[in-house]
Structure formats: structure tokens, C-alpha cells
XYZ file of C-alpha atoms in Angstrom:
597
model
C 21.332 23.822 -0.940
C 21.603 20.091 -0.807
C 22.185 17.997 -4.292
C 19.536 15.926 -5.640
C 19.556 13.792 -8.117
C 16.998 15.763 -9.809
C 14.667 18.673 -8.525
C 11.241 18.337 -6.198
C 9.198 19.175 -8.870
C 6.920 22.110 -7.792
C 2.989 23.969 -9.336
C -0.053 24.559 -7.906
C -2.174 23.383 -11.503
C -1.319 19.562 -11.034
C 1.456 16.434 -10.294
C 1.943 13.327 -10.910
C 4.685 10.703 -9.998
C 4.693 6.877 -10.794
C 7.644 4.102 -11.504
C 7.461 4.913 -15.276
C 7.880 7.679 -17.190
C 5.170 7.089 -19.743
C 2.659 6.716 -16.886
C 3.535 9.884 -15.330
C 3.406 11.281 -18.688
C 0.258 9.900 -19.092
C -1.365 10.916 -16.092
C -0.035 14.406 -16.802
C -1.934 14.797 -20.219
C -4.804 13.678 -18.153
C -4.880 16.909 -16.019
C -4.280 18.698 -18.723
C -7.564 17.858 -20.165
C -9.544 18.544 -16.853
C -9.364 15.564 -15.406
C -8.944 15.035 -11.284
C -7.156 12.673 -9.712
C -8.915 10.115 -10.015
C -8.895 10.091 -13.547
C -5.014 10.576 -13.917
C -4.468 8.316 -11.311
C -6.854 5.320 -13.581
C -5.110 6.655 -16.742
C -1.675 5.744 -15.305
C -2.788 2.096 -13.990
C -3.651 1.115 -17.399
C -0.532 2.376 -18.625
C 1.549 0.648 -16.418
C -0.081 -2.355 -17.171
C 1.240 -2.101 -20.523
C 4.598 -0.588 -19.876
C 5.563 -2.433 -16.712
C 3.935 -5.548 -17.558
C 6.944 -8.006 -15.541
C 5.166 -6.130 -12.526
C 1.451 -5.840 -12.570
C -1.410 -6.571 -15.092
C -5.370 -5.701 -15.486
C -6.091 -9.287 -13.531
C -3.900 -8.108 -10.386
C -4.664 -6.284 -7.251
C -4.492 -2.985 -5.733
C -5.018 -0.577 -2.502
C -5.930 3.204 -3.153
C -6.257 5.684 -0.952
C -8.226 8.901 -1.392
C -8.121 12.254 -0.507
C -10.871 14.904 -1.755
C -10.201 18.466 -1.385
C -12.201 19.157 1.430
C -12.489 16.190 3.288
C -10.632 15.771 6.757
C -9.145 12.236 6.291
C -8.863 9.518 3.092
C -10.593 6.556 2.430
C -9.351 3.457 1.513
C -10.303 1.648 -1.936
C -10.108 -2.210 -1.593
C -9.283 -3.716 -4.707
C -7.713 -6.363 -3.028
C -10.037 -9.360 -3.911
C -10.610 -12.791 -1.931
C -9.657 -16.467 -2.584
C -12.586 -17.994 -5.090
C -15.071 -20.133 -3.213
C -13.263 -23.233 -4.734
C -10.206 -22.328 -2.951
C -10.197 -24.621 0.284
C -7.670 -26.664 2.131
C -8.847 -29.419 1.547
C -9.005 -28.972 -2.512
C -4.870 -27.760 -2.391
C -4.154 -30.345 0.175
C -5.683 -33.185 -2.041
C -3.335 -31.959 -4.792
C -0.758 -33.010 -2.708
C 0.180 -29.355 -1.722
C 1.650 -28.204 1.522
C 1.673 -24.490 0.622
C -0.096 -22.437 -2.078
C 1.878 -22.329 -5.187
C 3.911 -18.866 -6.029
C 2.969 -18.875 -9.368
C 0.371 -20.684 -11.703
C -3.287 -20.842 -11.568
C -4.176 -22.297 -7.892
C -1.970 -18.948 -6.846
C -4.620 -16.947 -8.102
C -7.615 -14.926 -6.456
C -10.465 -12.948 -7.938
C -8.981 -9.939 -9.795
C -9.549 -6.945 -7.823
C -7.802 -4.124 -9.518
C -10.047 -3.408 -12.495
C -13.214 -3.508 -10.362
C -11.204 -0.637 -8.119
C -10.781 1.793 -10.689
C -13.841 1.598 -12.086
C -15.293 2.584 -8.746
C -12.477 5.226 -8.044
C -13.952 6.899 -11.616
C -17.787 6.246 -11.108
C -17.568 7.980 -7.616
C -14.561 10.816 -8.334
C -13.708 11.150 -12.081
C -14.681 13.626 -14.246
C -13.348 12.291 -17.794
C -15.132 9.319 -20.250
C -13.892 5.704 -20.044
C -12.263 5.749 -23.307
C -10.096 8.758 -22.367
C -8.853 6.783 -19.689
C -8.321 3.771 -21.531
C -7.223 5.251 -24.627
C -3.479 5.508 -23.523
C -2.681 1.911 -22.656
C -4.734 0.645 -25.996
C -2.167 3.478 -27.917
C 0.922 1.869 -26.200
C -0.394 -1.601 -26.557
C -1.184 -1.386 -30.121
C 1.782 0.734 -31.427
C 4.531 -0.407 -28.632
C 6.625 1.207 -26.304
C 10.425 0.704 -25.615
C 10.954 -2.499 -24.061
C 12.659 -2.063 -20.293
C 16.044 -4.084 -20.005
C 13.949 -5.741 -16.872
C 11.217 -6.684 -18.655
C 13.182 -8.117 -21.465
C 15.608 -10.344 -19.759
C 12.725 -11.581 -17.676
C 11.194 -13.029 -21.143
C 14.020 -14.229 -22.124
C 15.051 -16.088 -19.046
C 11.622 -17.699 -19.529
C 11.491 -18.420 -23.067
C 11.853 -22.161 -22.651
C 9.834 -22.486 -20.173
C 6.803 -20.181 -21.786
C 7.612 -22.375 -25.465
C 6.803 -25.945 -23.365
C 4.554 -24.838 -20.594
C 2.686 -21.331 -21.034
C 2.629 -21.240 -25.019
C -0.263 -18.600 -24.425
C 2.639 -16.319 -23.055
C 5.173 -17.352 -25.187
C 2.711 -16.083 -27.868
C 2.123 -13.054 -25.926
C 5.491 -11.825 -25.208
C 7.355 -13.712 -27.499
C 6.183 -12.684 -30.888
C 8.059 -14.613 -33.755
C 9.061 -17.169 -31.338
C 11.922 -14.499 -29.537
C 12.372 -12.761 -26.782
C 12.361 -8.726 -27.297
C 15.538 -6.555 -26.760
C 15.947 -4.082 -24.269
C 14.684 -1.014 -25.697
C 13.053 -2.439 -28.611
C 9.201 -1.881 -29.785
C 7.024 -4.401 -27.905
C 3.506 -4.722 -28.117
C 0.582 -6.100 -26.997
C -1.924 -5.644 -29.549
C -4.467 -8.859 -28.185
C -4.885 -6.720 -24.951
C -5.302 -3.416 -26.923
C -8.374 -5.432 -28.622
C -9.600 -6.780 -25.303
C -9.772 -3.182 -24.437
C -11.451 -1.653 -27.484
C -14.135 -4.556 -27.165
C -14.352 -3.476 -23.528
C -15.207 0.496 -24.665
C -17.406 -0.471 -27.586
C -19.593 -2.885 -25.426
C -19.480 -0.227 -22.898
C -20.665 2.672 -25.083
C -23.445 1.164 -25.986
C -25.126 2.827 -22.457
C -25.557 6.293 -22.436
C -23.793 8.748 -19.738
C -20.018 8.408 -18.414
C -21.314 6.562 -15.094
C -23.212 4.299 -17.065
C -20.499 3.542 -19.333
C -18.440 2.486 -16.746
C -20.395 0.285 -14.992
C -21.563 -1.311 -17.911
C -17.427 -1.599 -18.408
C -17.118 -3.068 -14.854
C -20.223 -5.616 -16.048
C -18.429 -6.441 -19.600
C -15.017 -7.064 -16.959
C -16.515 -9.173 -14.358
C -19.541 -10.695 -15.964
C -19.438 -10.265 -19.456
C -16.613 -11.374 -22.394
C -13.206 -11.094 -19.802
C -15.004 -13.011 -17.556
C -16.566 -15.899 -19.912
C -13.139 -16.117 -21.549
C -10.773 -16.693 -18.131
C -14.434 -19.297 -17.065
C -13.998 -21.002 -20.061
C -10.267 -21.095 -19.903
C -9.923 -22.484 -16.660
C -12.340 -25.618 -16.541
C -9.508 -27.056 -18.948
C -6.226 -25.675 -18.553
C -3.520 -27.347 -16.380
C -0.538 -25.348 -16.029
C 3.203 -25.749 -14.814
C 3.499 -24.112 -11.714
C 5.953 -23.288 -8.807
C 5.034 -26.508 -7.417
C 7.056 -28.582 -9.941
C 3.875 -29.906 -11.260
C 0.229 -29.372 -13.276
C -2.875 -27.877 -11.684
C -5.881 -26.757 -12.540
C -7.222 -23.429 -11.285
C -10.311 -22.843 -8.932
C -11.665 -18.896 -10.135
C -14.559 -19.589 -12.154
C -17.064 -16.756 -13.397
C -19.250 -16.820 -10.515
C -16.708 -15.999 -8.249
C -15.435 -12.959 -10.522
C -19.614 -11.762 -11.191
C -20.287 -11.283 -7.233
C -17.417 -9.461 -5.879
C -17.312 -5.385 -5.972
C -14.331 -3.191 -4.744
C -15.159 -1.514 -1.396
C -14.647 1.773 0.075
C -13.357 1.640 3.583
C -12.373 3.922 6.756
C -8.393 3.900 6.999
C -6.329 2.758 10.382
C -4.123 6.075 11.676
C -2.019 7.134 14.112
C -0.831 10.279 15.251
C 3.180 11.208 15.674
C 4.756 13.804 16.174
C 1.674 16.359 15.489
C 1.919 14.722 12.190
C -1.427 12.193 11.312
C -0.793 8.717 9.006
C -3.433 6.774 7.396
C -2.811 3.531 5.808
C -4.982 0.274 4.917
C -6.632 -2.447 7.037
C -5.346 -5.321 8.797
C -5.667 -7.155 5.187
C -2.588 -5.366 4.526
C 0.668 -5.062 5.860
C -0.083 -1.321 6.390
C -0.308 -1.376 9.800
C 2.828 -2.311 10.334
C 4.317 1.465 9.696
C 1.721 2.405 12.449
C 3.240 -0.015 14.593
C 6.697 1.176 14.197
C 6.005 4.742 14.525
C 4.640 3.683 18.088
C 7.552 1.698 18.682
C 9.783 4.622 17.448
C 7.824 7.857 19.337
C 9.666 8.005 22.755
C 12.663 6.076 21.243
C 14.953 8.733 20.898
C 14.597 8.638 17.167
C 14.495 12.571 16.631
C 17.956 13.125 17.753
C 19.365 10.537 15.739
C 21.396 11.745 12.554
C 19.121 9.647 9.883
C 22.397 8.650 7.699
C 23.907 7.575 11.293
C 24.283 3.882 12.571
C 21.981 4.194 15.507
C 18.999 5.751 13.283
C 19.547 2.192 11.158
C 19.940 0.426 14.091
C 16.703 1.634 15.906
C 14.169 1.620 12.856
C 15.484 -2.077 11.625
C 14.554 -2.818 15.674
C 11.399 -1.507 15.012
C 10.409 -3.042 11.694
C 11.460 -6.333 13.103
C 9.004 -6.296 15.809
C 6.138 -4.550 14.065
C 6.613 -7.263 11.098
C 6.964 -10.174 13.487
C 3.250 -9.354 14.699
C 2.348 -8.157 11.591
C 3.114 -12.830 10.918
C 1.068 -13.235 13.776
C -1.856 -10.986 14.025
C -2.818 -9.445 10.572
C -5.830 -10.949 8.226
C -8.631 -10.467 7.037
C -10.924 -8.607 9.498
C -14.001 -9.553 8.268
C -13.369 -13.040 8.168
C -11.388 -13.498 11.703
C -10.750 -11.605 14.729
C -7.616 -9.451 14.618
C -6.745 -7.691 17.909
C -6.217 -3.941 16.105
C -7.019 -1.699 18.645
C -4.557 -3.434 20.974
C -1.204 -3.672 18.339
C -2.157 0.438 17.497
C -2.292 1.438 21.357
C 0.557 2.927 22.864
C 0.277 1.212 25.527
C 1.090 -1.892 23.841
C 3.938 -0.245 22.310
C 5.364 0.984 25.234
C 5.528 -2.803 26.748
C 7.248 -3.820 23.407
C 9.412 -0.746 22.966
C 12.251 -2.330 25.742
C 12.896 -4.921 23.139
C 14.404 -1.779 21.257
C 18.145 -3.360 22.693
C 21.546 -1.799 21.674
C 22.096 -5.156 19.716
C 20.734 -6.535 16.462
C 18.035 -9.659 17.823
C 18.277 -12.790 15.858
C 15.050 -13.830 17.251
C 11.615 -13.443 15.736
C 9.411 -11.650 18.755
C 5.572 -10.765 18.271
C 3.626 -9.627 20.910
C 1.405 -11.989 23.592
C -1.629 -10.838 23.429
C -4.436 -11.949 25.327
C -6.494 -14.194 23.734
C -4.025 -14.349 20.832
C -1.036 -15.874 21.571
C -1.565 -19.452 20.187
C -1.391 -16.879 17.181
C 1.858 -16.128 18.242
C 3.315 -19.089 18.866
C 2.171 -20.453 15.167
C 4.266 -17.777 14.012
C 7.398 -18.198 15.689
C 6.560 -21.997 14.456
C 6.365 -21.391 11.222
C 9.320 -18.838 10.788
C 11.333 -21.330 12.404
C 10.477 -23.913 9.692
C 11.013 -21.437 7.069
C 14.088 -20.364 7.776
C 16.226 -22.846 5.505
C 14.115 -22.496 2.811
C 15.810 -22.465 -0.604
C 14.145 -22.043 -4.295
C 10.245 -21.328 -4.642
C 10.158 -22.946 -8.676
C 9.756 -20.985 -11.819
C 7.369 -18.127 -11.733
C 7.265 -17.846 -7.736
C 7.199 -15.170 -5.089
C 6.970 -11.728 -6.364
C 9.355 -10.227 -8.180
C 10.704 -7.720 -5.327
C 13.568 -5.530 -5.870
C 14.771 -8.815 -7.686
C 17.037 -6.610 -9.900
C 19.569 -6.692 -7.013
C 19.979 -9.877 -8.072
C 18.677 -11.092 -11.235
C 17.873 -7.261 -13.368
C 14.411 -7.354 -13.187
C 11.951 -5.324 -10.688
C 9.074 -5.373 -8.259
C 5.830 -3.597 -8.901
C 4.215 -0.389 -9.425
C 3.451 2.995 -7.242
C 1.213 6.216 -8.647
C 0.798 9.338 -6.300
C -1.341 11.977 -7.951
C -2.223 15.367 -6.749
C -4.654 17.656 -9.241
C -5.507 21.741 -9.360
C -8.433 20.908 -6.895
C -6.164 19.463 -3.965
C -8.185 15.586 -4.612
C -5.000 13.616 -4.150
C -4.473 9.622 -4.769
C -1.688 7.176 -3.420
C -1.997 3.702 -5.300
C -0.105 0.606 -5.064
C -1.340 -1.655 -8.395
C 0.485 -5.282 -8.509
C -0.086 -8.992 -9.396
C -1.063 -10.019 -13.087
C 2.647 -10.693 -13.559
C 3.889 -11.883 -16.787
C 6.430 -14.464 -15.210
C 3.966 -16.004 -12.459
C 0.661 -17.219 -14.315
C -0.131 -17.592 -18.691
C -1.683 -15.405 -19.983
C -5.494 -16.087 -20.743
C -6.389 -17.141 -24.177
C -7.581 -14.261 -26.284
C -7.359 -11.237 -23.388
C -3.666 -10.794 -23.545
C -3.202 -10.780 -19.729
C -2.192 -12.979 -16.960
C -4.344 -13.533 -13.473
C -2.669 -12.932 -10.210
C -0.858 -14.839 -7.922
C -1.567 -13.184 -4.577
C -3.077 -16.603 -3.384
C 0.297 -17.513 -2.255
C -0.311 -15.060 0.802
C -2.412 -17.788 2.484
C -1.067 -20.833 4.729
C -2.385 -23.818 4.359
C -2.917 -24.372 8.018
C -6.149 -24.314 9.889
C -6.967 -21.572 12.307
C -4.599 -18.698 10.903
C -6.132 -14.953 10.179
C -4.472 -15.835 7.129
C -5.670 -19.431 6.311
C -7.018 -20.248 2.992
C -10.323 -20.055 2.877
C -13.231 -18.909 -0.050
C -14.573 -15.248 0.490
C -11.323 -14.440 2.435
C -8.706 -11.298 1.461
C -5.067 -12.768 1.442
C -2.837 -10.677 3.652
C -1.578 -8.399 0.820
C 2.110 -6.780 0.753
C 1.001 -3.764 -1.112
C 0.395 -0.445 1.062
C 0.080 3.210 -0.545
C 0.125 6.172 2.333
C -1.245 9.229 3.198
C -0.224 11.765 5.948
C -0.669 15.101 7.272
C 2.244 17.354 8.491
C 0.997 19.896 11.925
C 1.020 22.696 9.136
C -2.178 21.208 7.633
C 0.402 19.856 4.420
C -1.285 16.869 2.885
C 1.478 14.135 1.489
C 0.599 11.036 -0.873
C 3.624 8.745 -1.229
C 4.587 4.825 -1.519
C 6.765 2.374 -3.105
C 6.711 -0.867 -4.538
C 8.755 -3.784 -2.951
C 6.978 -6.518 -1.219
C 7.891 -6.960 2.089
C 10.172 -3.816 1.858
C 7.420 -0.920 0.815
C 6.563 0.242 4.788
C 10.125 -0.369 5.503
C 11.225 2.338 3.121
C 7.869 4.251 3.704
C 8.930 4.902 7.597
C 12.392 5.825 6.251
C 10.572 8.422 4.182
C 8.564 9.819 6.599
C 10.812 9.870 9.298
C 13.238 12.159 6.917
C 10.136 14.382 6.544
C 9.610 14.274 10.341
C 12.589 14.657 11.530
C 15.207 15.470 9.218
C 13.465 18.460 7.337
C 14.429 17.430 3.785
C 11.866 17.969 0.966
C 10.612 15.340 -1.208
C 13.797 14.818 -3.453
C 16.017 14.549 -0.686
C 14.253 12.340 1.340
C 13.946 10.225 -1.589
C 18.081 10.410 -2.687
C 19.175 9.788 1.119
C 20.321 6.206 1.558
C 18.100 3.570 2.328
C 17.992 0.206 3.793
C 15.728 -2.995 4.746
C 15.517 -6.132 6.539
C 14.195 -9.880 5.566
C 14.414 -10.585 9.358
C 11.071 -11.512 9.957
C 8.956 -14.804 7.799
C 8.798 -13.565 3.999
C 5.231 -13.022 2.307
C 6.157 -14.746 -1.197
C 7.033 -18.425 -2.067
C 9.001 -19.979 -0.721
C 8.825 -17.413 2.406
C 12.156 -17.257 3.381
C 13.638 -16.029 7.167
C 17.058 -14.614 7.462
C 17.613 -13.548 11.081
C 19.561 -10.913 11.113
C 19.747 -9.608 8.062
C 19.997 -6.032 7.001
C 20.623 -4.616 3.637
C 22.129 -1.198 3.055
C 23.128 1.070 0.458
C 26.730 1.722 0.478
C 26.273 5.689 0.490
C 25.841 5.678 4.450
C 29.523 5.096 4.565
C 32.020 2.303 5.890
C 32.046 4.166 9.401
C 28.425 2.989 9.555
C 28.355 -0.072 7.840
C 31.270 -1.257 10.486
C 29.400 0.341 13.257
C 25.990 -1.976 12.137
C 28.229 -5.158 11.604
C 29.187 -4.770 15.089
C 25.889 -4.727 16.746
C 25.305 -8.162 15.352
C 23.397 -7.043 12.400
C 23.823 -9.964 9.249
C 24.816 -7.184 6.893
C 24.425 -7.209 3.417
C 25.511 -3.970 1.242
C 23.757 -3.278 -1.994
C 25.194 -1.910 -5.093
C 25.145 1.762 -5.351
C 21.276 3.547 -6.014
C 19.881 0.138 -5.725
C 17.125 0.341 -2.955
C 13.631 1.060 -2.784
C 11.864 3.183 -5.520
C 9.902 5.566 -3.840
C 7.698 8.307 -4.907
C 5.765 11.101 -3.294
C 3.496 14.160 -3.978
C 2.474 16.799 -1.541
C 0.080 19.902 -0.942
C 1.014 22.831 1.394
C -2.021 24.778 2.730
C -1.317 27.826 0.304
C -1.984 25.619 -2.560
C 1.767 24.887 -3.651
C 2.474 21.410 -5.189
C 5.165 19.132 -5.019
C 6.643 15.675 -6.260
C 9.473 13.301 -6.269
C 10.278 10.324 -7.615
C 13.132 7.964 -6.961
C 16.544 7.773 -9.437
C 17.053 4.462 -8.474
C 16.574 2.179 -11.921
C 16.164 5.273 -13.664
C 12.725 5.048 -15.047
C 10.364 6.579 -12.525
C 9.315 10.463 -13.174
C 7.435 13.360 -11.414
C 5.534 15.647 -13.408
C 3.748 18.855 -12.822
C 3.114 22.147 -13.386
């Protein structure tokens, strides 16, 4: 038997697995009281709200996919929102901007992630609002022990939240200080935002009533008058070095809904993965499993230099069209069918050289390859970049270098076989103030856009900004069903197809696949402010051994070697055909948890 760090949790009544252990605590009580998926799934988002709040809020964003028992593929919940219909060139340009600020309020796009979970409970709950909600108001109003992450994130801001963002220093700051790691903190203004929400909400009769009378109160009633109201007048510090006023307004937040969609797939290896549209970077996995089926891959040893050497190849080219082709579908063409075929992989799979490339490669594409060209422009012009000001980017896997985090991942399987895989982010306390009288912060995903004409992922109102954030779902030849994910920016379907390929390939359950070493490139243009390009690069964890490392340095890979159990933060859930469950979560940062019975 093979160590792990700690065992694949295994039931058949219900599991749960998140980056927290409250939340997967929390979603755990929720099957206990007969509630699906769906439900647990909602029950943890609030809580991590609370709990992880350095990493996402109620104002951020979020992709869910959904499995129900008996259906034959998932669907995909959008609750990725667009840019506000103020939010044009020509308004950032005339502020004298030549990209979109990484934090602040012109980074910010209609909140999408509420609006998803209300819809993932109207159409598949089974449990009342305020048993969903009534976690994250218990947390928020009595406190929960402060992560070191979160806490030395506040405090490295504390001057900056005292003269600029005095709403957040309020906020997260209480008695003018920053908390201690592992101290009480609480929010108790949110907690009331909440119980306003419930008690406006109750007032209709029926659980799907309630929550779309909730989803009203969010998008068109109090939340929404307050951040309208707010942001005709506030002028915030932002990454830009300089004040700006905002652009969402109440209109834009009162006529968007989350959407249910059909997810992209492919099939390898008998196995079938599903992942979101071409508004995400979800795709991108596809691609590399393309790139990677004929490769060779299945005989590599997956701790071994040329399994590194291949999938980092792989990623590099996937990501580099992922720069040039991905958007918003419905607002541009995007040439899917061709960057999923395999026979455009098997043109681009003899790029797959036995050295590392330096050099950033999408596809040509007919049609496309201005597209292409603008990419390889852009990277190039990007690749000195230095500094994106206070509050920018995300906060990826930033703990490698300043102890803080990324975002959030839940992966929920309940006694029925409904499964969820959710990726909730934005709303982060150290890239926008938080909003007078709500206790939360708006998003900053706004900073996805260029602000260059004729891009699938130009600014423009109505449009989705080319999110990071990408939750999966697959199916092994044995009919097993598998839910899993990871937060980490431009690293979560890097580690993903490290994940999957373990479970492909390498037959290790969850846990192991999970503990074995993992690695990631920032080869290809970053997604956060300031976007940086390091050709070349690849991080690794040290446990693949100096024989490896060596082996890598020599191909001409820019290596980088992290500090021990310091990589990705993956979690996963499954469902074998007999009914068995299973779930993992990563050690790394030792706070996320599986649960289950």
C-alpha cells in the first residue's frame, strides 16, 4: 500500500471536499439533513465566503458543473457575469488607462456568483434558503479562527485600507488592527446583510419562491440599491496608481441571470471530460489531452522527467491558443470545433520537441490568425513586465511567495449520485473596498479584458471576461463518475491534467494522485495584472527528486523548485457504478478536508 498523507475518504451515504475545513464540514451537516448536492454544495460557497474571505466573496464569480443521478453528461452553470454596459474602451481609455486595472472598482463586472447558486437551488435543491445560509451568518456573526493567510494579507494592507479603502479597514480591521492568525474574526455587517436577505425573502411563500424573491432582494432589491448608490460617488485607489470611479450601476446587476449551458468534452483514453465554454480557460485541458493522446504519455513514469517534460509541452501550446482564440462565444467568433479536433492536434502535436521551447506558439488557423499574431504581440510586450500596484492580479498560489493563497474549490457527491464540481472566486478582500453597509467587496475579474479593439477578449458591455476558473467532470470506461478541481489561476487545468493523467494512467486513487508531486508553468501571457510572460519557466516540487530536476534543467526548461508541499491544492470526489464513494483533498497548506460517510 502506498502512503498518503491522509486516507481517500470512502461511503456510499455522501462526500464532500473543499479548501476549508469548516466548508467541508458544513456541507457535510448539509447531507446529513437530506439535502443533495446542490444544497451542500450552496451551503459551502457561503461558508467560504466567510472563512476564506482573502479568496472569494458573495460579489465574485463562479463556474459549476452538474451532474444528476441519472443523466448521461453535466451541465454547466454560468455564473460568470459580463462587463456592465458602462464598461467601454473608450470610457477606460479616457481615464488615461492602457489596461484594465487589477484591482479597484473599474476591475469589476456584474457579480455572477450569487445569481448561480440561487439557480443551482431553485432547479436541484431540496433544503430552505435559510438552511443554506444559516452557516455563513453563524460564522460571520460569532467568528471563526482567522487563517495565517488571511491575516497577514490585512495586515500588509492596513495602511493602505486606513488612507484609501476605510470601508475595509472597518471591515477587517476592527479596532483599527489587523487580526492574528488564529484569532476570532468576524464579519457581523455581512451576517446582517444576510439575515435582511432571508427575512425579505420569507416574506413569499414556498422554498422556490423564497429564493427567487432572494435572487430579486440580491440583484434588484437592497444589495443592489446599496453597491448603485455607492458607486455614483466613490473614487477609489486602485492598481493603476490613481482614483476611479466604477461603471456597475443597478441596471446592469437587475438584467443579468446565471445560465445553464451544454459543456465542451473530449474523449481519451475510453475515459470522457467535460469542462466549461470558450469563456473559460477550460478548454485548454481538452486541448492538451489531444496534444498528449498519441504522445507516448502512457508509458511515461508520471514522477519521471519526460512525463514533466511532455505535459509542460503540452500546456504551453494549449495555453498559447487558449491567448489567442478563447472569448466569449456569444459575443465573437471562436474557432472551437477546430482547436478540439484531432486533427488539429495532430498538426500541432510535432511541436511536442525533446527540448523546452522558449517561444510562445498558437495555432494558424484559418480565418484566425491575425488572432494569432495579436497574441504573440502582446506576450512579447508583456514579457518584462514588473509590479501590477496594490490590490492587483489574483492572489494565485501567492503563498509561495508572500503566505497568502488563491481561491476556492468544492466537489460534492450526495446518497443519490447528483454530484457538483465548483470553482467560486473574485470578491477579494485585498483587490476592491468593501461596499458600504453589505460587508463585501465586488470583483475584479474585469482585468481579464484587453483594451484593444478586435480581441475575443476585448472590453466590451454585455461581454463574459475570459475567466481563469474551471471545475471538471469526467467519466472513467467503468461508468465511474469523478468531480474534481483546484484553485490557482492560470495553474488550475495545469494541475487538473496532472490529476487526471495519474487517474488515467498511473492507477492511483484519489489521495495519491493528489500527494504525488506536482508542477506548472507561467510560459505562456499571464491572465492577472500586470500579465506577466516568463518563457521557459517551470516550477516543481522538490519531491520528484534532483535526478529529475537536473534532467528538466537540461532540456532548457527555466526551472524554478518550490518549497516542499507547496503546489496546487486540489480536491476530488468520485462515484463507482456499485454506488461506493470517494474523496480527497490536498495536504498542501493544510486546511482543505474531505468528508463523508
Amino acid at each position: 500500500m502506498q502512503f498518503t498523507t491522509r486516507p481517500e475518504i470512502k461511503g456510499t451515504f455522501g462526500v464532500v471536499a473543499s479548501t476549508h475545513w469548516i466548508a467541508s464540514a458544513v456541507g457535510m451537516k448539509i447531507l446529513e439533513a437530506g439535502g443533495s448536492a446542490a444544497d451542500a454544495a450552496a451551503a459551502m460557497g457561503f461558508a467560504l465566503h466567510v472563512v476564506e474571505p482573502h479568496l472569494n466573496g458573495p460579489l465574485g464569480d463562479m463556474p459549476l458543473l452538474w451532474r444528476g443521478s441519472g443523466d448521461d453528461t453535466p451541465q454547466v452553470l454560468c455564473g460568470q457575469a459580463p462587463a456592465p454596459a458602462g464598461a467601454t474602451i473608450a470610457h477606460y481609455r479616457a481615464e488615461g488607462l492602457d489596461s484594465v486595472p487589477g484591482s479597484g472598482l473599474l476591475a469589476t463586472v456584474i457579480p455572477g456568483a450569487f445569481g448561480a447558486w440561487m439557480a443551482l437551488l431553485r432547479d436541484h435543491g431540496r433544503l430552505p434558503l435559510r438552511a443554506i445560509l444559516e452557516p455563513a451568518i453563524y460564522y460571520a456573526r460569532n467568528g471563526h479562527p482567522v487563517l495565517p493567510r488571511v491575516a497577514a494579507t490585512i495586515d500588509g494592507l492596513s495602511d493602505f485600507f486606513r488612507d484609501e479603502w476605510p470601508t475595509s479597514a472597518a471591515t477587517w480591521m476592527p479596532g483599527d488592527r489587523a487580526p492574528k492568525a488564529w484569532s476570532l474574526m468576524r464579519n457581523p455587517e455581512l451576517a446582517d446583510t444576510w439575515e435582511r436577505l432571508l427575512s425579505e425573502a420569507e416574506a413569499a411563500t414556498g422554498r422556490a419562491a423564497q429564493i427567487e424573491a432572494a435572487r430579486h432582494v440580491f440583484y434588484e432589491g437592497f444589495i443592489a440599491e446599496a453597491i448603485d448608490t455607492w458607486m455614483r460617488e466613490a473614487c477609489v485607489m486602485d492598481a493603476s496608481g490613481a482614483r476611479h470611479k466604477g461603471v456597475l450601476t443597478g441596471q446592469d446587476m437587475a438584467g443579468w441571470h446565471a445560465t445553464w449551458e451544454t459543456p465542451l468534452s473530449v474523449d481519451y483514453e475510453g475515459w470522457t471530460v467535460w469542462k466549461a465554454g470558450m469563456w473559460s480557460q477550460g478548454p485548454s485541458l481538452l486541448q492538451a489531452l489531444r496534444l498528449l493522446d498519441g504522445s507516448g504519455i502512457a508509458d511515461m513514469d508520471s514522477r519521471g522527467a519526460d512525463f514533466v517534460h511532455t505535459v509542460t509541452e503540452a500546456m504551453k501550446l494549449a495555453f498559447a491558443d487558449r491567448e489567442a482564440y478563447y472569448g466569449d462565444p456569444l459575443h465573437n467568433a471562436v474557432p472551437t470545433d477546430t482547436l478540439l479536433s484531432r486533427a488539429y492536434a495532430d498538426t500541432r502535436r510535432a511541436l511536442l520537441g525533446p527540448n523546452a521551447s522558449l517561444d510562445q506558439r498558437p495555432g494558424r488557423i484559418d480565418g484566425f490568425a491575425h488572432q494569432a499574431d495579436a497574441a504573440i504581440a502582446r506576450a512579447r510586450a508583456s514579457q518584462e513586465a514588473s509590479g501590477g500596484g496594490v490590490g492587483a492580479g489574483e492572489p494565485t498560489m501567492a503563498h509561495l511567495s508572500e503566505k497568502r493563497g488563491d481561491t476556492v474549490h468544492i466537489d460534492v457527491i450526495d446518497q443519490w449520485g447528483n454530484s457538483v464540481s465548483a470553482t467560486p472566486s473574485g470578491g477579494w478582500l485585498q483587490s476592491s473596498p468593501v461596499v458600504p453597509g453589505l460587508g463585501m467587496p465586488l470583483n475584479s475579474r474585469a482585468q481579464m479584458f484587453w483594451l484593444d479593439e478586435g480581441l475575443p477578449t476585448s472590453l466590451a458591455p454585455g461581454r463574459r471576461p475570459r475567466t481563469t476558473l474551471s471545475p471538471s467532470m469526467a467519466q472513467a470506461p467503468d461508468g465511474t463518475r469523478h468531480a474534481f478541481g483546484t484553485p490557482g489561476g492560470d495553474q488550475q487545468d495545469q494541475w487538473q491534467l496532472m490529476l487526471f493523467l495519474r487517474f488515467v494512467h498511473s492507477g492511483l486513487n484519489l489521495q495519491e494522485a493528489i500527494d504525488a508531486p506536482l508542477f506548472n508553468t507561467a510560459h505562456f501571457q499571464g491572465s492577472f495584472d500586470p500579465r506577466p510572460v516568463r518563457p521557459g519557466h517551470l516550477m516543481v516540487e522538490p519531491a520528484f527528486g534532483e535526478a529529475v530536476i537536473a534532467d528538466l534543467r537540461a532540456r532548457g526548461h527555466d526551472l524554478e523548485v518550490a518549497e516542499p508541499w507547496t503546489v496546487g491544492r486540489l480536491t476530488a470526489a468520485c462515484r463507482t457504478p456499485d454506488g461506493m464513494l470517494k474523496a480527497a483533498a490536498t495536504p498542501r497548506l493544510m486546511q482543505a478536508y474531505a468528508v463523508g460517510r
